DNA sequence: CGGGGGGTTGATCTCCTTCAATCAACGTGG
DNA sequence: CCACGTTGATTGAAGGAGATCAACCCCCCG
């Protein structure tokens, strides 16, 4: 699937401080790398303790499907490290990505029995899962969880609407530039770096996944990436390693205001 | 703007039981036509009373902009009757609709100071507004409000993601069919009718608004509507009055499973 | 009567898709 | 160790769906 050797293994989320064999060490919420951003971010110590009781970790390998659309879901959870995609597929095989799940993002919908989308790990991934029924109970009793989840859902809704503009109105070149700038910015926040020097990152998606995200074909994605490279908007080393010499230039190409956030 | 005489005035939401001059009569939550679906749907009597204290009604005329993107928002609220659109605009004027607000839908985002989108009334519209600061206070104290808002936001997120598939992967004909089937279904639920007889409704949007929703030009919208009419998928009387003789046929054209909901 | 908003239809153009060949990197089994 | 298949990616040529530009219609209204 995803050639790991191309990628910085710790680029997309602080790596759990354990090797692959000792998930057990990950049991303590205190040490959790996403504790300040996940659903549990607002919880008090006693609330965290209740969560600890219904939680467990699961690992997935790059390429593995975490959930199939239509499956019964008996858990919800947070991405701890790694990246996953949310996709919808039509009967004839056309697919559209509808979400990109990064560390701290929430998976599953309380109150719904079956999954509405396919969830696929695009890198090796660790999830912190909560059994669904007890989690729902806890949500009623613990406003902090529901509050945080509301906040996160509103953010996702904004992201989805932003994406609707990309899908509906932008050209192929603008779409690619938009995707690159989103990934670049998210990566910058994740690593607490500034956005005015040159940004460097590895693409977490194949050309095909990018196409599914952008409503394009993979050929068009490839062509537009080549074009942006030719025009010096991006620098490519290999297929995945990207340098953005001038972020505001990229934002220009994306058709966004170059002054930073769209929801400024 | 919207020629009112073309439209059944009570089609999009139970009309408040008052004429245009006596909004005052709308003061009681008990009589509210959307009380079972709006943010306040879960509230107990005493909670409703607290809401009553910070609420007020506002009327907007067809075509009027309710909120400009970027404006400070000092209220949130629910659409009581009428229809509004949520749109995003790029610097060069390209616009994309990102939401269609029907009666009981929520407007505004608690926790955010400025509006992220333009909100425009496409028909005459009544909103039940809450002053933002007190509403946010109430949300913390009253889990019932936050719970309901979470539920509604999750639904909107699903709708947005469904729309991403439409925008990213469907053909113009499928897009039109998708829009028609959504409007038809929402109308059916609103009027508690069944979905197996022929469905009849008036389009609440101009061709241009439909184009903005679907990521098309208005010419393409017009052509595809003509095509669906020619092919007998829909029957048109005038420009706005639509009859769907066979809903499953329309669903077929939309590329959706004809067995009803996508999130079945 | 003229004018404007909403809508339809036609002709042309273009951006993206489709189909296809090719390549590089990698893994595998003989 | 090399031939082979596979996967991800690039590039080219041809075609088509939808955009663009433009003319025109209908209806209402001042």
Coordinates of C-alpha atoms in Angstrom, one line a residue, chain B residues 108-222:
Chain B
X108 CA -25.4 30.6 13.6
X109 CA -22.6 29.0 15.5
X110 CA -22.3 29.2 19.2
X111 CA -18.8 30.1 20.1
X112 CA -18.0 32.0 16.9
X113 CA -18.2 35.8 16.7
X114 CA -18.4 36.3 13.0
X115 CA -20.6 34.7 10.3
X116 CA -18.7 32.4 8.0
X117 CA -21.3 32.4 5.2
X118 CA -23.9 34.7 3.6
X119 CA -27.4 33.8 4.7
X120 CA -30.1 34.8 2.3
X121 CA -33.8 34.4 2.5
X122 CA -35.1 33.0 -0.8
X123 CA -38.7 33.3 0.3
X124 CA -40.4 35.5 3.0
X125 CA -39.0 34.1 6.2
X126 CA -39.6 34.2 9.9
X127 CA -36.7 33.5 12.3
X128 CA -36.8 32.9 16.0
X129 CA -33.7 34.6 17.3
X130 CA -31.8 34.2 20.6
X131 CA -29.3 36.8 21.8
X132 CA -26.0 35.0 21.4
X133 CA -24.3 35.6 24.8
X134 CA -27.3 34.5 26.9
X135 CA -27.9 31.6 24.6
X136 CA -24.3 30.4 25.0
X137 CA -24.7 30.7 28.8
X138 CA -27.9 28.7 28.6
X139 CA -26.2 26.0 26.5
X140 CA -23.7 25.4 29.3
X141 CA -26.4 25.2 31.9
X142 CA -28.9 23.2 29.8
X143 CA -27.6 20.0 28.4
X144 CA -30.9 19.5 26.5
X145 CA -30.1 22.4 24.2
X146 CA -26.5 21.2 23.5
X147 CA -27.7 17.7 23.0
X148 CA -30.3 18.7 20.4
X149 CA -27.8 21.0 18.7
X150 CA -25.3 18.2 18.5
X151 CA -27.8 15.9 16.9
X152 CA -28.8 18.6 14.4
X153 CA -25.2 19.4 13.6
X154 CA -24.4 15.7 13.0
X155 CA -27.4 15.5 10.6
X156 CA -26.2 18.6 8.8
X157 CA -22.7 17.1 8.6
X158 CA -24.2 14.0 7.0
X159 CA -26.1 16.2 4.5
X160 CA -23.0 18.1 3.7
X161 CA -21.1 14.9 3.0
X162 CA -23.9 13.6 0.9
X163 CA -23.6 16.8 -1.0
X164 CA -19.9 16.4 -1.5
X165 CA -20.6 13.2 -3.4
X166 CA -23.1 15.0 -5.6
X167 CA -20.7 17.9 -6.3
X168 CA -17.6 15.7 -6.8
X169 CA -18.9 12.7 -8.7
X170 CA -22.3 13.2 -10.2
X171 CA -23.1 14.3 -13.8
X172 CA -25.3 17.4 -14.4
X173 CA -28.4 15.2 -14.9
X174 CA -27.7 13.3 -11.8
X175 CA -27.2 16.5 -9.9
X176 CA -30.5 17.9 -10.9
X177 CA -32.3 14.6 -10.1
X178 CA -30.6 14.6 -6.7
X179 CA -31.7 18.1 -5.9
X180 CA -35.3 17.4 -7.0
X181 CA -35.4 14.2 -5.0
X182 CA -34.1 15.9 -1.9
X183 CA -36.7 18.7 -2.2
X184 CA -39.4 16.2 -2.9
X185 CA -38.6 14.1 0.1
X186 CA -38.2 17.0 2.5
X187 CA -41.5 18.3 1.3
X188 CA -43.1 14.9 1.8
X189 CA -41.9 14.7 5.4
X190 CA -43.0 18.2 6.0
X191 CA -46.5 17.3 4.9
X192 CA -46.5 13.8 6.3
X193 CA -47.5 12.4 3.0
X194 CA -46.3 9.1 1.6
X195 CA -43.5 8.8 -1.0
X196 CA -45.1 6.2 -3.2
X197 CA -47.9 8.3 -4.9
X198 CA -46.9 11.0 -7.3
X199 CA -45.3 13.9 -5.5
X200 CA -46.1 17.5 -6.2
X201 CA -44.2 20.6 -5.1
X202 CA -43.0 24.0 -6.1
X203 CA -39.3 24.6 -6.6
X204 CA -38.1 27.0 -3.9
X205 CA -35.1 28.1 -5.8
X206 CA -34.4 30.0 -9.0
X207 CA -32.4 28.2 -11.7
X208 CA -29.4 30.3 -10.7
X209 CA -29.7 29.3 -7.0
X210 CA -30.0 25.6 -8.1
X211 CA -26.8 26.1 -10.2
X212 CA -25.1 27.6 -7.1
X213 CA -26.2 24.6 -5.1
X214 CA -25.0 22.1 -7.7
X215 CA -21.8 23.6 -8.9
X216 CA -23.2 24.2 -12.4
X217 CA -24.2 27.1 -14.6
X218 CA -27.8 28.1 -14.8
X219 CA -27.9 27.2 -18.5
X220 CA -26.9 23.6 -17.7
X221 CA -29.6 23.5 -15.0
X222 CA -32.2 24.7 -17.4

